[in-house]
Each structure stands twice: as C-alpha cells, then as structure tokens.
mmCIF file of C-alpha atoms and ligand atoms in Angstrom:
data_model
loop_
_atom_site.group_PDB
_atom_site.id
_atom_site.type_symbol
_atom_site.label_atom_id
_atom_site.label_comp_id
_atom_site.label_asym_id
_atom_site.label_seq_id
_atom_site.Cartn_x
_atom_site.Cartn_y
_atom_site.Cartn_z
ATOM 1 C CA MET A 1 113.213 133.787 115.932
ATOM 2 C CA THR A 2 113.008 131.881 119.200
ATOM 3 C CA LEU A 3 113.221 128.155 118.694
ATOM 4 C CA LYS A 4 110.672 126.045 120.553
ATOM 5 C CA ILE A 5 111.553 122.724 122.129
ATOM 6 C CA LEU A 6 109.007 120.277 123.529
ATOM 7 C CA ILE A 7 110.189 118.078 126.397
ATOM 8 C CA VAL A 8 108.296 114.817 126.877
ATOM 9 C CA GLU A 9 109.442 113.482 130.236
ATOM 10 C CA ASP A 10 107.386 112.112 133.127
ATOM 11 C CA GLU A 11 109.970 112.726 135.856
ATOM 12 C CA PRO A 12 109.335 116.323 137.017
ATOM 13 C CA ALA A 13 112.843 116.922 138.398
ATOM 14 C CA ILE A 14 114.523 115.923 135.137
ATOM 15 C CA ALA A 15 112.004 117.829 133.025
ATOM 16 C CA GLU A 16 112.628 120.881 135.203
ATOM 17 C CA LEU A 17 116.416 120.589 134.932
ATOM 18 C CA ILE A 18 116.214 120.360 131.144
ATOM 19 C CA ALA A 19 113.685 123.196 130.903
ATOM 20 C CA ILE A 20 115.802 125.541 133.011
ATOM 21 C CA ASN A 21 118.928 124.897 130.976
ATOM 22 C CA LEU A 22 117.178 125.224 127.615
ATOM 23 C CA THR A 23 115.487 128.460 128.688
ATOM 24 C CA HIS A 24 118.819 129.786 129.869
ATOM 25 C CA ALA A 25 120.296 128.909 126.464
ATOM 26 C CA GLY A 26 117.616 131.033 124.785
ATOM 27 C CA PHE A 27 115.040 128.420 123.773
ATOM 28 C CA GLU A 28 111.307 128.521 124.328
ATOM 29 C CA VAL A 29 110.299 125.389 126.232
ATOM 30 C CA GLU A 30 107.083 123.412 126.515
ATOM 31 C CA ARG A 31 106.581 120.325 128.624
ATOM 32 C CA ALA A 32 104.463 117.220 128.333
ATOM 33 C CA PHE A 33 104.441 114.259 130.700
ATOM 34 C CA GLN A 34 103.461 111.608 128.210
ATOM 35 C CA ALA A 35 102.982 110.966 124.509
ATOM 36 C CA ASP A 36 99.229 111.638 124.314
ATOM 37 C CA GLN A 37 99.686 115.052 125.875
ATOM 38 C CA ALA A 38 102.550 115.834 123.472
ATOM 39 C CA VAL A 39 100.339 114.919 120.495
ATOM 40 C CA LEU A 40 97.726 117.445 121.649
ATOM 41 C CA MET A 41 100.367 120.131 122.162
ATOM 42 C CA MET A 42 101.721 119.595 118.646
ATOM 43 C CA LYS A 43 98.299 119.675 117.001
ATOM 44 C CA ASP A 44 98.555 123.255 115.756
ATOM 45 C CA THR A 45 102.259 124.043 115.721
ATOM 46 C CA LEU A 46 105.242 121.778 115.803
ATOM 47 C CA PRO A 47 108.268 122.587 117.945
ATOM 48 C CA GLN A 48 111.698 122.789 116.275
ATOM 49 C CA LEU A 49 112.829 119.801 118.316
ATOM 50 C CA LEU A 50 111.432 117.128 120.592
ATOM 51 C CA ILE A 51 113.298 115.853 123.651
ATOM 52 C CA LEU A 52 111.739 112.479 124.291
ATOM 53 C CA ASP A 53 112.208 110.223 127.288
ATOM 54 C CA TRP A 54 112.374 106.515 126.507
ATOM 55 C CA MET A 55 110.504 105.331 129.608
ATOM 56 C CA LEU A 56 107.129 107.048 129.739
ATOM 57 C CA PRO A 57 103.854 105.983 131.308
ATOM 58 C CA GLY A 58 101.527 104.717 128.599
ATOM 59 C CA LYS A 59 103.222 104.757 125.229
ATOM 60 C CA SER A 60 107.025 104.361 125.339
ATOM 61 C CA GLY A 61 109.311 106.975 123.821
ATOM 62 C CA VAL A 62 110.512 104.444 121.252
ATOM 63 C CA GLN A 63 106.966 103.664 120.135
ATOM 64 C CA PHE A 64 106.093 107.365 120.032
ATOM 65 C CA ALA A 65 109.201 108.181 117.968
ATOM 66 C CA LYS A 66 108.229 105.466 115.458
ATOM 67 C CA GLU A 67 104.735 106.908 115.138
ATOM 68 C CA LEU A 68 106.060 110.443 114.638
ATOM 69 C CA ARG A 69 108.386 109.179 111.909
ATOM 70 C CA SER A 70 105.584 107.380 110.070
ATOM 71 C CA ASN A 71 103.308 110.457 110.094
ATOM 72 C CA PRO A 72 103.943 112.814 107.130
ATOM 73 C CA LYS A 73 103.178 115.807 109.349
ATOM 74 C CA THR A 74 105.881 114.967 111.893
ATOM 75 C CA ASN A 75 108.359 112.794 110.001
ATOM 76 C CA ALA A 76 110.935 115.596 109.771
ATOM 77 C CA LEU A 77 110.661 116.636 113.425
ATOM 78 C CA PRO A 78 114.096 116.305 115.074
ATOM 79 C CA ILE A 79 114.056 113.988 118.103
ATOM 80 C CA LEU A 80 116.624 113.764 120.888
ATOM 81 C CA MET A 81 115.992 110.603 122.919
ATOM 82 C CA LEU A 82 116.670 110.481 126.667
ATOM 83 C CA THR A 83 117.129 107.306 128.585
ATOM 84 C CA ALA A 84 118.566 105.708 131.682
ATOM 85 C CA LYS A 85 119.651 102.764 129.610
ATOM 86 C CA GLY A 86 123.259 102.725 128.558
ATOM 87 C CA GLU A 87 123.531 99.512 126.632
ATOM 88 C CA GLU A 88 124.770 99.680 123.069
ATOM 89 C CA ALA A 89 121.803 97.556 121.898
ATOM 90 C CA ASP A 90 119.397 100.061 123.438
ATOM 91 C CA LYS A 91 121.166 102.900 121.713
ATOM 92 C CA VAL A 92 120.672 101.154 118.379
ATOM 93 C CA THR A 93 116.984 100.569 119.171
ATOM 94 C CA GLY A 94 116.599 104.248 120.066
ATOM 95 C CA LEU A 95 118.180 105.424 116.836
ATOM 96 C CA ASP A 96 116.292 102.816 114.794
ATOM 97 C CA SER A 97 113.035 104.157 116.176
ATOM 98 C CA GLY A 98 113.818 107.429 114.431
ATOM 99 C CA ALA A 99 115.621 109.502 117.057
ATOM 100 C CA ASP A 100 118.281 111.863 115.654
ATOM 101 C CA ASP A 101 120.498 111.546 118.682
ATOM 102 C CA TYR A 102 120.578 109.938 122.062
ATOM 103 C CA VAL A 103 121.587 111.117 125.558
ATOM 104 C CA THR A 104 121.982 108.716 128.460
ATOM 105 C CA LYS A 105 120.951 109.744 131.982
ATOM 106 C CA PRO A 106 122.594 111.080 134.000
ATOM 107 C CA PHE A 107 123.771 113.682 131.501
ATOM 108 C CA SER A 108 125.342 117.077 131.976
ATOM 109 C CA PRO A 109 123.138 120.017 130.963
ATOM 110 C CA LYS A 110 126.055 121.331 128.902
ATOM 111 C CA GLU A 111 126.208 118.097 126.914
ATOM 112 C CA LEU A 112 122.464 118.128 126.373
ATOM 113 C CA ILE A 113 122.523 121.703 125.053
ATOM 114 C CA ALA A 114 125.455 120.842 122.772
ATOM 115 C CA ARG A 115 123.503 117.865 121.351
ATOM 116 C CA VAL A 116 120.395 120.012 120.861
ATOM 117 C CA ASN A 117 122.403 122.672 119.067
ATOM 118 C CA ALA A 118 124.148 120.080 116.900
ATOM 119 C CA ILE A 119 120.815 118.596 115.788
ATOM 120 C CA LEU A 120 119.327 122.018 115.082
ATOM 121 C CA ARG A 121 122.386 123.068 113.124
ATOM 122 C CA ARG A 122 121.956 120.046 110.869
ATOM 123 C CA GLN A 123 118.256 120.802 110.428
ATOM 124 C CA LEU A 124 118.196 124.509 109.784
ATOM 125 C CA PRO A 125 118.852 125.803 106.279
ATOM 126 C CA SER A 126 122.327 127.190 105.952
ATOM 127 C CA THR A 127 122.358 130.940 106.200
ATOM 128 C CA GLU A 128 126.110 131.137 106.114
ATOM 129 C CA ASP A 129 126.272 133.060 102.842
ATOM 130 C CA THR A 130 123.536 135.557 103.615
ATOM 131 C CA PRO A 131 124.669 139.197 103.856
ATOM 132 C CA LEU A 132 123.725 140.636 107.240
ATOM 133 C CA ALA A 133 122.953 144.143 108.471
ATOM 134 C CA VAL A 134 122.421 145.421 111.998
ATOM 135 C CA GLY A 135 122.323 149.199 112.461
ATOM 136 C CA PRO A 136 125.375 150.662 110.694
ATOM 137 C CA LEU A 137 127.135 147.277 110.416
ATOM 138 C CA LYS A 138 126.968 145.411 107.106
ATOM 139 C CA LEU A 139 128.586 141.989 106.997
ATOM 140 C CA ASP A 140 129.204 140.097 103.767
ATOM 141 C CA PRO A 141 130.199 136.479 104.550
ATOM 142 C CA VAL A 142 131.122 135.615 100.953
ATOM 143 C CA ALA A 143 133.511 138.540 100.557
ATOM 144 C CA HIS A 144 134.505 138.178 104.234
ATOM 145 C CA ARG A 145 134.001 141.902 104.620
ATOM 146 C CA LEU A 146 132.577 144.066 107.371
ATOM 147 C CA MET A 147 131.577 147.672 106.711
ATOM 148 C CA ALA A 148 130.371 150.461 108.962
ATOM 149 C CA VAL A 149 127.897 152.582 107.030
ATOM 150 C CA TRP A 150 126.886 155.794 108.772
ATOM 151 C CA PRO A 151 124.628 158.400 107.137
ATOM 152 C CA ASN A 152 126.504 161.275 105.502
ATOM 153 C CA SER A 153 129.891 159.598 105.572
ATOM 154 C CA ALA A 154 131.788 157.207 103.361
ATOM 155 C CA PRO A 155 131.456 153.490 104.261
ATOM 156 C CA LYS A 156 134.394 152.255 106.328
ATOM 157 C CA SER A 157 135.865 148.794 106.010
ATOM 158 C CA ILE A 158 136.578 147.161 109.394
ATOM 159 C CA ALA A 159 139.298 144.532 109.726
ATOM 160 C CA LEU A 160 138.491 141.561 111.979
ATOM 161 C CA GLY A 161 140.302 138.356 112.884
ATOM 162 C CA PRO A 162 138.644 135.120 111.685
ATOM 163 C CA THR A 163 137.176 134.181 115.085
ATOM 164 C CA GLU A 164 135.846 137.695 115.689
ATOM 165 C CA PHE A 165 134.334 137.616 112.204
ATOM 166 C CA ARG A 166 132.556 134.295 112.857
ATOM 167 C CA LEU A 167 131.423 135.486 116.278
ATOM 168 C CA LEU A 168 129.989 138.706 114.857
ATOM 169 C CA GLN A 169 128.396 136.810 111.961
ATOM 170 C CA PHE A 170 126.605 134.500 114.390
ATOM 171 C CA LEU A 171 125.472 137.378 116.620
ATOM 172 C CA MET A 172 124.287 139.401 113.605
ATOM 173 C CA SER A 173 122.390 136.434 112.172
ATOM 174 C CA ASN A 174 120.395 136.306 115.424
ATOM 175 C CA PRO A 175 120.145 140.003 116.347
ATOM 176 C CA GLU A 176 118.574 141.199 119.613
ATOM 177 C CA ARG A 177 118.676 137.664 120.998
ATOM 178 C CA VAL A 178 120.880 136.918 124.013
ATOM 179 C CA HIS A 179 123.294 134.027 123.575
ATOM 180 C CA SER A 180 124.951 132.315 126.505
ATOM 181 C CA ARG A 181 128.692 131.712 126.405
ATOM 182 C CA ALA A 182 127.983 127.973 126.062
ATOM 183 C CA VAL A 183 125.838 128.539 122.973
ATOM 184 C CA LEU A 184 128.409 130.875 121.438
ATOM 185 C CA LEU A 185 131.146 128.317 122.034
ATOM 186 C CA ASP A 186 129.066 125.656 120.345
ATOM 187 C CA ARG A 187 127.991 127.777 117.377
ATOM 188 C CA VAL A 188 131.204 129.699 116.759
ATOM 189 C CA TRP A 189 133.913 127.317 117.953
ATOM 190 C CA GLY A 190 131.967 124.173 117.074
ATOM 191 C CA ASN A 191 133.730 120.946 117.849
ATOM 192 C CA GLU A 192 136.555 122.474 119.866
ATOM 193 C CA VAL A 193 134.535 121.753 122.990
ATOM 194 C CA TYR A 194 137.366 121.985 125.487
ATOM 195 C CA ILE A 195 137.675 125.733 125.190
ATOM 196 C CA GLU A 196 136.752 127.568 128.380
ATOM 197 C CA GLU A 197 133.810 129.921 128.437
ATOM 198 C CA ARG A 198 135.985 132.916 129.272
ATOM 199 C CA THR A 199 137.520 132.525 125.793
ATOM 200 C CA VAL A 200 134.268 134.042 124.552
ATOM 201 C CA ASP A 201 134.864 137.120 126.712
ATOM 202 C CA VAL A 202 138.344 137.550 125.263
ATOM 203 C CA HIS A 203 137.045 137.518 121.691
ATOM 204 C CA ILE A 204 134.121 139.812 122.528
ATOM 205 C CA LYS A 205 136.674 142.273 123.918
ATOM 206 C CA ARG A 206 138.735 142.085 120.711
ATOM 207 C CA LEU A 207 135.610 142.474 118.619
ATOM 208 C CA ARG A 208 134.580 145.602 120.526
ATOM 209 C CA ALA A 209 138.092 147.026 120.211
ATOM 210 C CA ALA A 210 137.939 146.553 116.429
ATOM 211 C CA LEU A 211 134.513 148.212 116.224
ATOM 212 C CA ALA A 212 135.276 151.091 118.601
ATOM 213 C CA PRO A 213 137.008 153.432 116.089
ATOM 214 C CA TRP A 214 133.785 153.345 114.023
ATOM 215 C CA SER A 215 131.490 153.902 117.051
ATOM 216 C CA CYS A 216 129.972 150.439 116.655
ATOM 217 C CA ASP A 217 131.355 148.766 119.787
ATOM 218 C CA ASN A 218 128.198 149.467 121.824
ATOM 219 C CA LEU A 219 126.159 147.338 119.409
ATOM 220 C CA ILE A 220 127.672 144.334 121.194
ATOM 221 C CA GLU A 221 125.866 144.241 124.526
ATOM 222 C CA THR A 222 126.730 142.266 127.629
ATOM 223 C CA VAL A 223 123.605 140.918 129.302
ATOM 224 C CA ARG A 224 124.605 140.310 132.883
ATOM 225 C CA GLY A 225 124.305 136.724 134.005
ATOM 226 C CA SER A 226 123.167 135.603 130.537
ATOM 227 C CA GLY A 227 125.628 136.351 127.768
ATOM 228 C CA TYR A 228 125.923 138.625 124.754
ATOM 229 C CA ARG A 229 123.825 140.023 121.981
ATOM 230 C CA VAL A 230 123.998 142.354 119.022
ATOM 231 C CA THR A 231 121.424 145.110 119.000
ATOM 232 C CA LYS A 232 120.626 147.907 116.586
ATOM 233 C CA ASN A 233 119.356 149.975 119.531
ATOM 234 C CA PRO A 234 122.241 150.033 121.987
ATOM 235 C CA VAL A 235 121.934 151.651 125.381
ATOM 236 C CA GLN A 236 123.807 154.943 125.071
ATOM 237 C CA ASN A 237 126.696 155.244 127.465
HETATM 238 CA CA1 LIG B 1 110.734 108.479 132.412
#
C-alpha cells in the first residue's frame, strides 16, 4: 500500500522540495496551498499524514490543526507542523494545537523524512508478528525463522543474522515497493541515525549471499538510483 501525504504549504519552493523528497522515499504526495483547499482535498479520502505549515494565507496552520483535532472525522489524522519559528514557546503552541511533531525551517529533507516515518510508525498497527510470504520465502517473525519452500522439494531453513532478518522482514512486509536507503535505515536500524547509507548495501549483500544457495537471492532487487525491493517476480538473470 502506498501511503499518501498531504502537504499544506503556500511557499511553492518549499512545497516542491518536500514533495520531491517524499516521492523519492516512496510516498504518494498531494499539495494544497491553504487550509480551505486542504479541506476540499480531504473530503472523500484522508491522507495518512498531513504536513502543515504554520504560516498560511487565510487560516493559520495552528488554527487549522485545532479544527482538525476537534472534528471526529479527522481527529486521528497525524500532523507534522512546519514553521520558520524556532522559539520554544512556539513549539509548545504548535504541539498544543494538536500537531504530532514539529520541524523548524530550514530543515534537512532527511530529517523531515525521518520525522514522517517516526510518526507513521507510531500510527500504524504493529505487523511485527505477522508471518510473511513472498514467492518461495516464508518468514515467521515469532519463531525468528526463514524458510525457502519450493514445489516438489523439502522446505529449507535459511540462517540469517539479526540485521539481515529485520531487513528482509521489512522488505517482505512491503513487497514490490521500492525503499530508499534512507527509509531502510530508518525502519530497520531505527534510532541509530548516524549509520551511513552504504551500510544498507553491505547488509543487502549479506542477505543475498545467505539466500543464494536456495535460489532466492534474485528476489531482492536493486532499483538503480532508488533503492531496494523484494519481488515475487524477479527479473531472470
Ligand atoms: Ca508559509
């Protein structure tokens, strides 16, 4: 499932910067320039998250956040507030208005994506115990077991290191979808934010090496310029 994020920001350059980075991280993005427009866009379907600028023409972001929180239809909608203000008092006002988190301009796109992912992780139901299957791979998180099950042969148990297991579990829980290295770092490594992105490549390589004896390594695909994905229909090579 692609997660949809609505950006409410009147400054086109900032809205564009955010949209590009979110799209690159695998999100579907919609944009509104002020609150009234956002209300219309959310009439039929809600996004999974709202990125809301504090200073908007017409209704302010703070006022809009308060209204969304007091409406039963939108009171659970996660809100990430954006602002040029950096004062501690403003931060409190922003959070009091109902925002889930707060990013001060100028912000790094990487930080913004990390905040978005952190909010979404808190919101989404935990799927950590759900058994997963993609093609011949069957992963059981509770038993911490990975099996390769090919037709007409006995199931094979595949040994993986803990990081490779978590990495594969995340990829298999979102099959066919491309994940950037930044997203994988956030979802698999979590709070250890100072790990370099090439760490992901190292663990992908180990993961493929562990899967290779069971002819499952090509299920982990490199998508050039974007990242990695697990697919049940790998390109034959
Ligand atoms: Ca603004």
